[in-house]
Every structure is written in structure tokens, then in C-alpha cells.
Amino acid sequence: MNIIVSKEIKDVCPEFVGACVEADVVNTSYSEGLWKEIHALEEEFRATLTTETLKDIPSIAATRRIYKKCGKDPSRYRPASEALIRRMLQGKELYKVDTLVDLINLASIRYGYSIGGFDADKFVGDTLALGIGREGEPYEGIGRGLINIAGLPVYRDNEGGVGTPTSDNERTKITLDTHRLVVLINGYDGNRDRVCQNAEYIQMLLQKYAESNGGSYFLFL
């Protein structure tokens, strides 16, 4: 994929750094080993975080700041990483979707970055552009129906929006038939080293649970 970061994003977040992981994968409906890792992280976070202190995690705090700068209320349209950790801290079960989605959620929870996961074969064109959602722009969130993405950072392919830090789009979602995966990590905190660590962690999870060699990744600014 070619990824372009628009001027409107650079204006509100000049320190932004993203990572794109691309890999050939085999998806499954459930992985017991993966869920053991998820439950272990749940126990760790419940012992060290609260629903208030999680907002201070630098990667989450930075994403919330960008929402406000773009004109979105981060408490109404929560970044996915914050929503997942909050659910965990409230003692609620995380949703079991499939192995690829579940491992991306684990990576998002561990590092606090909102991460998009996509079936690469469903993109229209070979370029994604990161911009800001507009009023009235059509967008169907996965399992959420039409959502208002005005003021949200959004990746667009040649047909329209495919991913925001709150929800990815139904059109490009991962399924059990997904064999070419693209994962996008959004580092609004500008922490290049931590974004790289998150990308490498995803590669490791893909090797363990998705019959993959981990693929490759690159940074984009």
C-alpha cells in the first residue's frame, strides 16, 4: 500500500507517525492460546489501571487530543483502544470475533494505539489517504451502522472511508476468508520507537496464531 498523510492531519498533529503491517495470513474462528494471552493482560491491567487513569496512557491521551483538535468529542466517540481497555476494566468480556481481529485488539490494548485491521483485497486502488471526516460523509462502521465521522481522522481508499480510530468500515472488514492483511497503527503521540514495537508485536502474534511469517512493515509520516 501507498499511504499519504494529508496536510489537514499534519496541521493538527505534526508529530504523527504511523506504521503499516502487511502480511499473508490464515484466519481462524478462535485461538485458545491467544485468548490466554488476552486474559493475562486483563488481569495485569485490572491490577494497575482504572477507567480514569487509562486516559493518561500517552498513546490514548494523544489520540483524545487529536479528536478534540479535529472537532470530535472523545468521550462520545471513544478511540477503539480506550473503549477496549475500559470494557476490560469494567469486568466485561471482550468480544470474540475471529483470530485476526482478536489479536489486533490485543495489540491495541497492550500499546494503547488505535489500530485498524483490513482485508487488503477489499481496498479500491493501492493508495490510502489519511484525512479528516466531513459532514455528511457516508461511513458504515462494523456492527454500528452509519456513523458520523465528521471530525474524525479517517483513512480513505479510492471509494471512500475505510478506517477511523473509533471504528473500521464494514466494506473492508476482516473475515475468515481474509488472506491478505493490512494493519495500520496510529501514533498520534509521535513515539516512533513505541509504534515500531507495536508493529513488531503484531508480526510476532501473526507468526504464532495466523500461520504467517509476520510479513513486513513500514513507517509513514
Short mmCIF file of C-alpha atoms in Angstrom, two decimals:
data_model
loop_
_atom_site.label_atom_id
_atom_site.label_comp_id
_atom_site.label_asym_id
_atom_site.label_seq_id
_atom_site.Cartn_x
_atom_site.Cartn_y
_atom_site.Cartn_z
CA MET A 1 0.00 0.00 0.00
CA ASN A 2 0.93 3.61 -0.55
CA ILE A 3 -0.16 5.83 2.34
CA ILE A 4 -0.47 9.60 2.24
CA VAL A 5 -0.86 11.74 5.37
CA SER A 6 -2.82 14.85 4.42
CA LYS A 7 -1.89 18.41 5.31
CA GLU A 8 -5.03 18.70 7.46
CA ILE A 9 -3.72 15.89 9.70
CA LYS A 10 -0.18 17.29 9.72
CA ASP A 11 -1.56 20.68 10.75
CA VAL A 12 -3.25 19.29 13.87
CA CYS A 13 -0.63 16.62 14.59
CA PRO A 14 2.78 17.38 13.06
CA GLU A 15 4.35 14.67 15.25
CA PHE A 16 2.14 11.88 13.85
CA VAL A 17 3.86 8.61 12.95
CA GLY A 18 2.05 5.58 11.58
CA ALA A 19 3.02 2.02 10.79
CA CYS A 20 1.59 -0.31 8.16
CA VAL A 21 1.95 -4.07 8.62
CA GLU A 22 1.28 -6.19 5.52
CA ALA A 23 1.14 -9.99 5.75
CA ASP A 24 -0.25 -13.13 4.18
CA VAL A 25 -2.33 -14.89 6.81
CA VAL A 26 -4.70 -17.74 7.61
CA ASN A 27 -7.62 -16.72 9.80
CA THR A 28 -9.50 -18.98 12.22
CA SER A 29 -12.61 -18.54 14.30
CA TYR A 30 -10.86 -18.91 17.67
CA SER A 31 -7.40 -19.42 19.19
CA GLU A 32 -7.17 -20.73 22.75
CA GLY A 33 -3.53 -19.67 23.11
CA LEU A 34 -4.31 -16.13 22.00
CA TRP A 35 -7.14 -15.82 24.49
CA LYS A 36 -4.85 -16.96 27.29
CA GLU A 37 -2.63 -14.00 26.44
CA ILE A 38 -5.63 -11.66 26.37
CA HIS A 39 -6.86 -12.84 29.78
CA ALA A 40 -3.36 -12.46 31.27
CA LEU A 41 -3.25 -8.84 30.09
CA GLU A 42 -6.73 -8.27 31.51
CA GLU A 43 -5.53 -9.32 34.95
CA GLU A 44 -2.47 -7.09 34.68
CA PHE A 45 -4.46 -4.02 33.66
CA ARG A 46 -7.18 -4.54 36.25
CA ALA A 47 -4.45 -4.51 38.90
CA THR A 48 -2.77 -1.35 37.63
CA LEU A 49 -5.35 0.86 35.87
CA THR A 50 -8.74 2.45 36.45
CA THR A 51 -11.24 3.85 33.96
CA GLU A 52 -9.89 7.31 34.83
CA THR A 53 -6.14 6.63 34.78
CA LEU A 54 -6.32 4.82 31.43
CA LYS A 55 -6.88 8.24 29.84
CA ASP A 56 -3.33 9.15 30.95
CA ILE A 57 -1.70 6.43 28.84
CA PRO A 58 0.31 8.62 26.41
CA SER A 59 -0.94 6.93 23.23
CA ILE A 60 -4.57 7.25 24.36
CA ALA A 61 -4.17 10.80 25.68
CA ALA A 62 -2.65 11.88 22.36
CA THR A 63 -5.50 10.35 20.33
CA ARG A 64 -8.06 12.09 22.55
CA ARG A 65 -6.26 15.42 21.99
CA ILE A 66 -6.39 14.96 18.23
CA TYR A 67 -10.11 14.18 18.37
CA LYS A 68 -10.68 17.49 20.14
CA LYS A 69 -8.49 19.38 17.65
CA CYS A 70 -10.41 17.82 14.77
CA GLY A 71 -13.73 18.74 16.40
CA LYS A 72 -14.85 15.41 17.88
CA ASP A 73 -15.78 14.61 21.49
CA PRO A 74 -13.53 11.69 22.54
CA SER A 75 -15.89 10.73 25.36
CA ARG A 76 -18.76 10.25 22.91
CA TYR A 77 -16.74 8.72 20.07
CA ARG A 78 -14.10 6.86 22.04
CA PRO A 79 -10.89 5.72 20.36
CA ALA A 80 -11.06 1.93 19.99
CA SER A 81 -8.05 1.29 22.24
CA GLU A 82 -9.63 3.25 25.08
CA ALA A 83 -13.01 1.56 24.58
CA LEU A 84 -11.43 -1.91 24.69
CA ILE A 85 -9.43 -1.23 27.86
CA ARG A 86 -12.41 0.46 29.51
CA ARG A 87 -14.56 -2.59 28.79
CA MET A 88 -11.88 -4.80 30.31
CA LEU A 89 -11.61 -2.67 33.45
CA GLN A 90 -15.38 -2.74 33.89
CA GLY A 91 -15.21 -6.54 34.14
CA LYS A 92 -16.94 -7.10 30.81
CA GLU A 93 -15.87 -9.82 28.40
CA LEU A 94 -14.13 -8.63 25.26
CA TYR A 95 -15.95 -9.61 22.10
CA LYS A 96 -14.67 -12.78 20.44
CA VAL A 97 -14.71 -12.11 16.69
CA ASP A 98 -12.04 -14.19 14.97
CA THR A 99 -8.32 -14.75 15.46
CA LEU A 100 -7.09 -11.85 13.33
CA VAL A 101 -9.46 -9.31 14.86
CA ASP A 102 -8.81 -10.64 18.36
CA LEU A 103 -5.03 -10.39 18.01
CA ILE A 104 -5.27 -6.85 16.62
CA ASN A 105 -7.41 -5.96 19.64
CA LEU A 106 -4.76 -7.47 21.94
CA ALA A 107 -2.05 -5.39 20.24
CA SER A 108 -4.19 -2.26 20.58
CA ILE A 109 -4.82 -2.91 24.26
CA ARG A 110 -1.16 -3.61 25.07
CA TYR A 111 0.19 -0.44 23.48
CA GLY A 112 -2.84 1.87 23.64
CA TYR A 113 -2.81 2.77 19.96
CA SER A 114 -5.98 2.63 17.93
CA ILE A 115 -5.25 0.07 15.23
CA GLY A 116 -7.13 -0.65 12.04
CA GLY A 117 -7.19 -4.13 10.53
CA PHE A 118 -8.31 -4.66 6.92
CA ASP A 119 -8.74 -7.27 4.23
CA ALA A 120 -6.31 -5.87 1.66
CA ASP A 121 -8.17 -7.49 -1.22
CA LYS A 122 -11.19 -5.27 -0.49
CA PHE A 123 -9.41 -1.95 -0.96
CA VAL A 124 -10.22 0.02 -4.10
CA GLY A 125 -6.89 1.13 -5.54
CA ASP A 126 -3.45 0.84 -3.99
CA THR A 127 -3.33 4.12 -2.05
CA LEU A 128 -4.79 5.16 1.30
CA ALA A 129 -5.00 8.81 2.34
CA LEU A 130 -5.33 9.85 5.99
CA GLY A 131 -7.51 12.92 6.37
CA ILE A 132 -10.40 14.23 8.48
CA GLY A 133 -14.03 13.17 8.06
CA ARG A 134 -16.51 15.61 6.55
CA GLU A 135 -20.12 16.40 7.41
CA GLY A 136 -22.48 14.02 5.66
CA GLU A 137 -19.71 11.68 4.50
CA PRO A 138 -21.19 8.16 4.29
CA TYR A 139 -19.50 5.62 6.54
CA GLU A 140 -20.75 2.26 7.82
CA GLY A 141 -18.93 1.21 10.99
CA ILE A 142 -18.52 -2.51 11.63
CA GLY A 143 -21.56 -3.63 13.62
CA ARG A 144 -22.55 0.01 14.18
CA GLY A 145 -24.43 1.00 11.04
CA LEU A 146 -23.99 4.50 9.64
CA ILE A 147 -21.86 6.70 11.90
CA ASN A 148 -20.99 10.38 11.77
CA ILE A 149 -17.26 10.58 11.02
CA ALA A 150 -17.14 14.38 10.69
CA GLY A 151 -14.14 15.49 12.73
CA LEU A 152 -12.63 12.01 12.97
CA PRO A 153 -9.29 11.08 11.42
CA VAL A 154 -10.15 8.74 8.54
CA TYR A 155 -8.27 6.62 6.02
CA ARG A 156 -9.81 6.68 2.54
CA ASP A 157 -9.22 4.47 -0.48
CA ASN A 158 -10.44 5.37 -3.97
CA GLU A 159 -14.04 4.64 -2.98
CA GLY A 160 -14.22 6.35 0.41
CA GLY A 161 -13.54 5.92 4.11
CA VAL A 162 -12.23 2.58 5.34
CA GLY A 163 -10.95 3.22 8.85
CA THR A 164 -11.13 5.61 11.81
CA PRO A 165 -9.68 5.26 15.33
CA THR A 166 -13.24 4.65 16.57
CA SER A 167 -14.44 2.06 14.04
CA ASP A 168 -13.32 0.44 10.80
CA ASN A 169 -15.66 0.22 7.81
CA GLU A 170 -17.91 -2.74 7.03
CA ARG A 171 -16.76 -2.71 3.40
CA THR A 172 -13.12 -3.65 4.11
CA LYS A 173 -13.54 -5.70 7.27
CA ILE A 174 -11.61 -8.87 8.09
CA THR A 175 -13.45 -12.20 7.68
CA LEU A 176 -12.50 -15.86 7.89
CA ASP A 177 -11.75 -15.65 4.16
CA THR A 178 -9.14 -12.92 4.61
CA HIS A 179 -5.71 -13.96 3.29
CA ARG A 180 -4.00 -10.61 2.73
CA LEU A 181 -3.96 -8.43 5.83
CA VAL A 182 -3.15 -4.75 6.27
CA VAL A 183 -2.84 -3.34 9.79
CA LEU A 184 -2.48 0.40 10.44
CA ILE A 185 -1.10 1.73 13.74
CA ASN A 186 -1.89 5.36 14.55
CA GLY A 187 0.82 7.04 16.62
CA TYR A 188 -0.63 10.45 17.41
CA ASP A 189 1.87 10.69 20.27
CA GLY A 190 4.76 10.73 17.79
CA ASN A 191 6.59 7.93 19.63
CA ARG A 192 8.36 6.26 16.72
CA ASP A 193 10.09 3.60 18.86
CA ARG A 194 6.84 2.51 20.50
CA VAL A 195 4.98 2.42 17.19
CA CYS A 196 7.73 0.15 15.82
CA GLN A 197 7.49 -2.06 18.91
CA ASN A 198 3.73 -2.34 18.36
CA ALA A 199 4.25 -3.31 14.71
CA GLU A 200 6.81 -5.95 15.66
CA TYR A 201 4.47 -7.28 18.36
CA ILE A 202 1.74 -7.70 15.72
CA GLN A 203 4.18 -9.55 13.48
CA MET A 204 5.01 -11.90 16.35
CA LEU A 205 1.30 -12.56 17.03
CA LEU A 206 0.72 -13.28 13.33
CA GLN A 207 3.54 -15.82 13.37
CA LYS A 208 2.10 -17.54 16.45
CA TYR A 209 -1.58 -17.52 15.60
CA ALA A 210 -2.16 -16.83 11.90
CA GLU A 211 0.21 -19.20 10.08
CA SER A 212 2.16 -16.18 8.85
CA ASN A 213 5.83 -15.32 8.55
CA GLY A 214 4.87 -11.97 10.08
CA GLY A 215 5.00 -10.08 6.82
CA SER A 216 6.69 -6.69 6.72
CA TYR A 217 6.01 -3.18 7.98
CA PHE A 218 6.95 0.38 7.16
CA LEU A 219 6.54 3.73 8.86
CA PHE A 220 4.69 6.67 7.31
CA LEU A 221 4.70 10.30 8.44
#
